[in-house]
XYZ file of C-alpha atoms in Angstrom:
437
model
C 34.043 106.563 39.943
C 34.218 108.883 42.825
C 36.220 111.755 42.111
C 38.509 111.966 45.034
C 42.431 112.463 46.332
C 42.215 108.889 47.677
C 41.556 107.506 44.083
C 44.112 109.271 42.301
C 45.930 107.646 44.895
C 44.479 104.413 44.442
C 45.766 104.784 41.201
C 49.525 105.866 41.987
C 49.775 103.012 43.924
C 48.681 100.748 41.006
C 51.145 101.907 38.560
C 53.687 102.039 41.523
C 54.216 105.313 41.234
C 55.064 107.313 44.460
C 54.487 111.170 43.882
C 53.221 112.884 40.177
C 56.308 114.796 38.956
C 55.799 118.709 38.113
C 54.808 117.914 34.455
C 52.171 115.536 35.229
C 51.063 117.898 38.247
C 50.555 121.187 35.666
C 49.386 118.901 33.672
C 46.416 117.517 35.453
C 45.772 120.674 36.982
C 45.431 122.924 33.446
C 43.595 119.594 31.402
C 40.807 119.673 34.191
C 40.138 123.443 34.247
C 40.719 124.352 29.928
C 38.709 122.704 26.782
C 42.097 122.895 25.049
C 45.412 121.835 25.941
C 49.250 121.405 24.525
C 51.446 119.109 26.942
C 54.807 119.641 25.709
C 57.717 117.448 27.302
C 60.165 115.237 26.627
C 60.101 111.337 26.143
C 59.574 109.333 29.480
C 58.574 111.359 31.675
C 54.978 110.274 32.285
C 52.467 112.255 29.491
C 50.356 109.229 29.625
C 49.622 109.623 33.334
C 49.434 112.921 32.615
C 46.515 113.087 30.306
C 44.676 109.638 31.607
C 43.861 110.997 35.421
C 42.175 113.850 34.495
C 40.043 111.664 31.369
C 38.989 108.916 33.917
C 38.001 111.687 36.310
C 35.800 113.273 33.802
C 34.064 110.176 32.443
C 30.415 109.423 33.512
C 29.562 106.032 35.223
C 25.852 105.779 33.895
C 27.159 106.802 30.077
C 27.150 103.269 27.862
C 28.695 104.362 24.835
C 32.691 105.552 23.914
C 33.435 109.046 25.678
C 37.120 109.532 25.129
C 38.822 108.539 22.028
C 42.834 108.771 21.819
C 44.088 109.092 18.294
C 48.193 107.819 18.281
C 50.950 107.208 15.285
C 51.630 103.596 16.120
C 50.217 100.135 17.479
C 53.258 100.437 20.200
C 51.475 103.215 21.728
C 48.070 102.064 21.071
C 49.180 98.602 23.312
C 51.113 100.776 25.667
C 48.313 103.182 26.620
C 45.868 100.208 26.907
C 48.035 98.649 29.415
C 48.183 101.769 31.096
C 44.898 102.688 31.473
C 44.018 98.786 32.698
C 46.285 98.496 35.092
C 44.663 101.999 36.712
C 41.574 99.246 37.365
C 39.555 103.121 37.156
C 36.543 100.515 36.353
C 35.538 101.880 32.600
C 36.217 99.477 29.651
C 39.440 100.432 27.612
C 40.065 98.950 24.293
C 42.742 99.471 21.379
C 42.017 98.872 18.089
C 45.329 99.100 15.271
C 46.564 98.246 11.915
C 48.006 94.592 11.643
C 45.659 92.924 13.442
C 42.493 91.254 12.159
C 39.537 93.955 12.499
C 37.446 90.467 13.389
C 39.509 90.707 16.749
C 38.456 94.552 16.750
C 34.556 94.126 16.210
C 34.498 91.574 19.507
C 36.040 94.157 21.638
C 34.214 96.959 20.664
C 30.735 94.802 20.674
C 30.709 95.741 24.455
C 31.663 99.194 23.643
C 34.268 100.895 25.542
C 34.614 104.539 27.112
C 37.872 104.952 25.748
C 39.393 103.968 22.623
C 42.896 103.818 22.239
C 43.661 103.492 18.264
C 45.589 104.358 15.417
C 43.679 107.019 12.803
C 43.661 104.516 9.756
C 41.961 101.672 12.272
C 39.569 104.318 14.300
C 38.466 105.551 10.364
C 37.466 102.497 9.058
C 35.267 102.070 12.327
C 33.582 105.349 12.234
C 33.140 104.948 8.150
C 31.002 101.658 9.378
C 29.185 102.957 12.266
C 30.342 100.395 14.272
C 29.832 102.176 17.439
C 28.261 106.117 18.442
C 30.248 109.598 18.401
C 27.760 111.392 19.940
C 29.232 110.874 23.496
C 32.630 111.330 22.771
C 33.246 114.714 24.325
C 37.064 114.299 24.955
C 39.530 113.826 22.322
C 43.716 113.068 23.113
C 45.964 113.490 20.348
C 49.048 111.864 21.658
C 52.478 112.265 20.248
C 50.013 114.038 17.234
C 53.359 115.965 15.305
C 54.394 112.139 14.507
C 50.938 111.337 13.488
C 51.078 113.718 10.730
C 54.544 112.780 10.202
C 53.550 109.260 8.981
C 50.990 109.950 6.942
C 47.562 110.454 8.720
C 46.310 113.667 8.347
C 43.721 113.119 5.986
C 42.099 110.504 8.857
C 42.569 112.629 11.546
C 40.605 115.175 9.604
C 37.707 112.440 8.907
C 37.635 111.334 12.372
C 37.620 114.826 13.726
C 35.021 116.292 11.522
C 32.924 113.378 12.991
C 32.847 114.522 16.513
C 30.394 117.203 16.556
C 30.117 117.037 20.900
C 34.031 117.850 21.603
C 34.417 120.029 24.768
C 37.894 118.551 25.737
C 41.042 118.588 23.630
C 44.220 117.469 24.439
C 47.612 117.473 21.882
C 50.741 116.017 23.486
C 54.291 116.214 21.580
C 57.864 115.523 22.917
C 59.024 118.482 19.836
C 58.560 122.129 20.163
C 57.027 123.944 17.232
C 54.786 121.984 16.009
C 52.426 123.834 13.607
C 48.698 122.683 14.710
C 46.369 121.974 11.829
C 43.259 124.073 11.541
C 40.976 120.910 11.296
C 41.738 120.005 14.814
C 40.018 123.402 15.993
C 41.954 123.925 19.067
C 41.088 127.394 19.529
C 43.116 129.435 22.188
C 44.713 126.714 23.881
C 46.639 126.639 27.510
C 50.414 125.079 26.469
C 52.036 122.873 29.388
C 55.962 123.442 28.355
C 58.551 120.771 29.909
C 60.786 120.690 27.291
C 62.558 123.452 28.571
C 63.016 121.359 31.408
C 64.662 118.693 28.996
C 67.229 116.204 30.215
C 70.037 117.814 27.487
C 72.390 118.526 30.493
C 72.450 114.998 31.498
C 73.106 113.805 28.384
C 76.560 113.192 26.763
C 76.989 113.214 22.990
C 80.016 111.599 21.674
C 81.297 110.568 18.112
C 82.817 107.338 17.679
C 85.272 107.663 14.006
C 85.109 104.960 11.647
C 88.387 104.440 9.582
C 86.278 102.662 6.906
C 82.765 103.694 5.415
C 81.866 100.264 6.477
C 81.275 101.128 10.158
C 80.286 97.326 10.960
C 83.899 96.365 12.808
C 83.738 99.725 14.772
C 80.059 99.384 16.274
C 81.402 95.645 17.497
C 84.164 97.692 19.080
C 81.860 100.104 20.436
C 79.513 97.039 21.882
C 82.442 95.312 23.531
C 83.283 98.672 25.414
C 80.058 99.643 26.474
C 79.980 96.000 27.858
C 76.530 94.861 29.631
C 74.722 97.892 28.985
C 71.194 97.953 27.656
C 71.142 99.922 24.675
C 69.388 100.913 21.201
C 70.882 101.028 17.826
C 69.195 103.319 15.086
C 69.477 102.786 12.165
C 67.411 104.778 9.153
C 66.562 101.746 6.664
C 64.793 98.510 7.324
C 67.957 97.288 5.101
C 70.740 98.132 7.573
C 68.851 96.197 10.145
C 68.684 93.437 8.421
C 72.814 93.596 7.835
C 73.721 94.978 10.809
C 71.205 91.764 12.643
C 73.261 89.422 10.426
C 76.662 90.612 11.753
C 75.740 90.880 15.288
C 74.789 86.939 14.880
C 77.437 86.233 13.356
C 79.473 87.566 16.399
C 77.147 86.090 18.419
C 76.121 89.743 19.903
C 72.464 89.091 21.901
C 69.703 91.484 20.747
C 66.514 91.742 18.906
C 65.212 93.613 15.611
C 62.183 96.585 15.612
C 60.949 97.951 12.029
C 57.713 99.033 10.507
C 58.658 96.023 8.326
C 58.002 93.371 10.581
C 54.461 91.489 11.655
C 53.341 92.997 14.809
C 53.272 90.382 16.678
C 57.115 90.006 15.870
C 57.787 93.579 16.979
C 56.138 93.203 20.321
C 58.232 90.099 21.080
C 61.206 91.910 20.383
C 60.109 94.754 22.794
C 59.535 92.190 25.421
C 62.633 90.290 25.039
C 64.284 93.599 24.902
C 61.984 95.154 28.315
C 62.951 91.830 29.985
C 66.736 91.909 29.568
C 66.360 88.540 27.381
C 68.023 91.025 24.723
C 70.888 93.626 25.428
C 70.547 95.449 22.343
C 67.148 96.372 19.758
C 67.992 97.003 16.577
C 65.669 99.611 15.343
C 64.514 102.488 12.806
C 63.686 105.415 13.685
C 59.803 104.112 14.359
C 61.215 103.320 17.931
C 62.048 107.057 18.757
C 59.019 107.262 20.456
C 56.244 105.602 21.907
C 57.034 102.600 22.632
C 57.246 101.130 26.369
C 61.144 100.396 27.206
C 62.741 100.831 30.328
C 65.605 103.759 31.313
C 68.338 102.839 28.679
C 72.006 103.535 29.544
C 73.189 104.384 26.093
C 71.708 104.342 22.216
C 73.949 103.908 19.135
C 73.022 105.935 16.217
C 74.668 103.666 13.368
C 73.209 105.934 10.566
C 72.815 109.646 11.297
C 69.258 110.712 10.896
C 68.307 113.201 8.604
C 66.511 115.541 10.633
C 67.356 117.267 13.875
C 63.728 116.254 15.646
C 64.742 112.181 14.899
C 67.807 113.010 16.257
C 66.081 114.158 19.240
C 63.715 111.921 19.969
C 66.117 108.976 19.540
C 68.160 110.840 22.270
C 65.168 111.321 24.190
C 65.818 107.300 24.893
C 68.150 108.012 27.449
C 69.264 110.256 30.382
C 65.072 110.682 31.051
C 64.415 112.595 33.825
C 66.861 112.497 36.576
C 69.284 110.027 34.806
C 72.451 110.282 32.920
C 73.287 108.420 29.701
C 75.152 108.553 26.348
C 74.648 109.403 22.528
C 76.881 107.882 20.807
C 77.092 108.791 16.997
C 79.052 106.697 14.351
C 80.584 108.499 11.745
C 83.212 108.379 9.202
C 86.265 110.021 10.008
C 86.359 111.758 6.543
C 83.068 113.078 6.751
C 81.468 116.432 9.116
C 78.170 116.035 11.440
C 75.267 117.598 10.616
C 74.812 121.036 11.792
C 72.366 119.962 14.590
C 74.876 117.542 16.350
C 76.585 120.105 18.777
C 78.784 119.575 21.938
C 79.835 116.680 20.376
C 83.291 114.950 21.994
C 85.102 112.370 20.337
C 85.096 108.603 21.988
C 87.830 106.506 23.014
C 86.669 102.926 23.201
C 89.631 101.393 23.226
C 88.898 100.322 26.521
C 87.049 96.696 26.258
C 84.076 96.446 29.360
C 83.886 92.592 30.842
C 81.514 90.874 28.620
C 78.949 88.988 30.809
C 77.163 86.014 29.283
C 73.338 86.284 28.596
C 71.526 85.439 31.872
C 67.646 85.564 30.830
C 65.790 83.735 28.180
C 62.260 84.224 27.586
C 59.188 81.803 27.586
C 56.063 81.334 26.214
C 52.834 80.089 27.860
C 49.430 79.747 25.816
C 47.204 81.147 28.377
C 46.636 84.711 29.362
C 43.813 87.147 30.905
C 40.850 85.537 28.836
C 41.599 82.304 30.466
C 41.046 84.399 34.037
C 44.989 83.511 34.755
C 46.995 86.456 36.606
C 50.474 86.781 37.353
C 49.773 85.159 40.491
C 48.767 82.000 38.586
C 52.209 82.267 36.530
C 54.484 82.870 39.692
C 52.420 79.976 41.771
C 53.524 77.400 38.295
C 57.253 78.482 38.281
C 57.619 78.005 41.647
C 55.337 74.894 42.637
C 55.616 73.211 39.731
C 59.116 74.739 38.532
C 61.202 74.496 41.695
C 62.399 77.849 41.402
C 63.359 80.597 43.194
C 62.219 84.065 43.273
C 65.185 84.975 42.025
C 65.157 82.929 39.311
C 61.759 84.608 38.020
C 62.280 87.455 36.071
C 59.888 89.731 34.321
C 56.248 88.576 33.731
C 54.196 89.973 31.069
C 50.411 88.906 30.816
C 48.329 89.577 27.701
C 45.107 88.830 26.404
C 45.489 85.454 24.944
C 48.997 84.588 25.912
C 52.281 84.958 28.647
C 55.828 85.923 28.251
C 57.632 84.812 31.142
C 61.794 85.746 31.875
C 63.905 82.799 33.363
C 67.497 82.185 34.022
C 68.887 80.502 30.508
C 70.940 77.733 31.998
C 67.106 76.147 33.211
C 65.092 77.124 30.625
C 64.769 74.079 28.968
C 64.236 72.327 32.181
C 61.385 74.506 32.992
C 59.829 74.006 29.339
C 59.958 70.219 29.800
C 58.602 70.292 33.245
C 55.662 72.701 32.798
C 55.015 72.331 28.979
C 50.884 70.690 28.830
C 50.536 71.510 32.211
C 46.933 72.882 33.281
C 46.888 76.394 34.436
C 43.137 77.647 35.752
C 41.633 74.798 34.257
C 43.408 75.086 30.885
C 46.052 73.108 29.502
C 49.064 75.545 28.269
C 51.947 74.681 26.282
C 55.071 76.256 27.494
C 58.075 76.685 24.730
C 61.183 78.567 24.642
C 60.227 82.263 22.463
């Protein structure tokens, strides 16, 4: 790949992105010119971009084996970077290989080895403890979100797979939290730090405390949902548990929105994020495993339900909303008998007496059984709905292609129609079923 301006543009243009923001201009500009690097900045505002132009610039065309590995703390951002880096078309084979998927599906992939791999440390061990593929040209290294990493548990892989890369002469560690203490086994010796998070979107973000009469604070987050109205939103919760109960009620009231825990099967957690990306669901239920890295649009508001323990939760859960240039609100349930936490400041209390107009559900989400290994784009998708469907462009929402399957976002009222009239239909020369997700 030619190094040039026109391909980074090239690029841009792919991920429909108009001009680099400041971060991801420092950014680029210090990973090219140091071996190590800290990119510091808050959640959403680009660090993958960041860190992936200057990687694809440096790879060689001619090189066969993996050249770039990118260590992260959860399949979410495994799949997210993947997508990334794919739909930058740079030319170089990307895979991801995770937890909680068959490593069967893993050894395929990798058999045609890739120049980057995206994975999580447990996954990326257990392939260099079997040699499935050679170090020796890896000679960049990106530790993303890496504070998290050793949060959850992985420091004693990310010491194994580091100690196995002899060749390093790039290293990159990005965080959204400040302070982070950087192992010694990661030898980043004198690096150049890229700090946004002074830059952070605090300013733009209200905080405000909604008071619960009862310790039971299930009647007052209805109340809160009925004022906030249509707005897209997160709830956090801090146990698997309260999901569950706080799911049950929300049914119960007939409240749209889907679950996200480290409890569920993956493939159940990336459905929710879809439903929830596509506007099929209004509100995801979550722990606080959806703080970060996971791919969600701009949210207008996020709930926390249960307080977090920690200040940097609290932070990254915030770091949901009001990104960048936007505004949004924190809201915080809490007992009115009981103080916030010391790191809960500016806080004003909420009135939401007020009830917002409660617009029905409008999308629903499908499911087609083909996807990119079948050679069908989103072309092939929109060409079905239309020809086939009889619908509008307006009536086709989001469209999200994967390997081996399609989630597609339609009006609800037709949804049904559309199942029955495209369900067995052939689609590039396979026949797909098409059912309601």
């Amino acid at each position: 790949m030619a190094n040039t301006i026109k391909d980074q543009q090239d690029i841009l243009s792919k991920l429909n992105i108009r001009v680099l923001n400041p971060m991801q201009e420092e950014a680029i500009s210090v990973i090219e010119k140091n071996t190590n690097t800290i990119l510091l900045s808050p959640t959403g505002t680009g660090k993958t971009v960041a860190f992936l132009l200057p990687l694809i610039k440096a790879l060689d065309p001619d090189c066969s084996e993996v050249q770039a590995l990118i260590l992260v703390p959860s399949r979410e951002l495994a799949i997210q970077i993947e997508q990334v880096a794919r739909t930058v078309g740079s030319g170089f084979k990307v895979n991801a290989v995770y937890g909680g998927r068959p490593l069967s599906k893993d050894k395929i992939e990798i058999k045609h080895v890739p120049a980057i791999l995206i994975g999580t440390p447990g996954r990326i061990a257990d392939h260099f403890s079997n040699d499935r593929f050679s170090k020796t040209a890896i000679k960049m290294l990106i530790l993303d979100e890496f504070d998290k990493s050793l949060e959850v548990g992985f420091e004693s892989e990310m010491r194994y797979i580091i100690n196995q890369l002899p060749y390093l002469n790039k290293r990159v560690l990005t965080s959204a939290t400040q302070g982070v203490k950087t192992p010694g086994f990661v030898r980043l010796d004198k690096p150049t730090t890229v700090n946004f998070l002074k830059e952070s979107t605090v300013s733009k973000l209200q905080i405000k405390t909604v008071l619960t009469p009862e310790k039971d604070k299930l009647k007052t987050l209805l109340d809160l949902i009925h004022h906030i109205g249509n707005q897209q939103g997160m709830v956090f919760c801090n146990l698997r548990g309260s999901i569950n109960e706080v799911s049950r009620f929300l049914d119960r009231n007939k409240i749209n929105h889907s679950c996200f825990s480290g409890g569920m099967e993956q493939k159940d957690r990336e459905r929710s994020l879809i439903k929830f990306r596509n506007g099929t669901s209004q509100l995801l239920i979550a722990t606080d495993l959806a703080g970060r890295g996971i791919d969600i649009p701009e949210l207008e508001c996020i709930i926390h339900y249960e307080i977090p323990r920690a200040a940097e939760e609290f932070i990254h859960r915030n770091g949901r909303t009001a990104r960048v240039d936007a505004k949004g609100v924190a809201y915080v349930l809490q007992y009115k008998n009981r103080n916030l936490p010391d790191f809960i400041k500016n806080s004003e209390v909420a009135n939401i007496s007020k009830k917002a107009l409660q617009k029905p559900q409008f999308w629903e989400t499908l499911f087609i059984s083909g996807g990119r290994k079948d050679k069908i784009s989103k072309g092939d998708i929109a060409g079905l709905f239309f020809k086939q469907g009889n619908i509008t462009k307006d009536q086709l929402g989001v469209i999200e292609l994967k390997q081996d399957c399609t989630f597609v976002a339609v009006p609800l009222s037709i949804a049904d129609t559309l199942v029955e009239k495209l369900n067995n239909t052939r689609l590039k020369k396979k026949k797909v079923r098409v059912t309601v997700l």
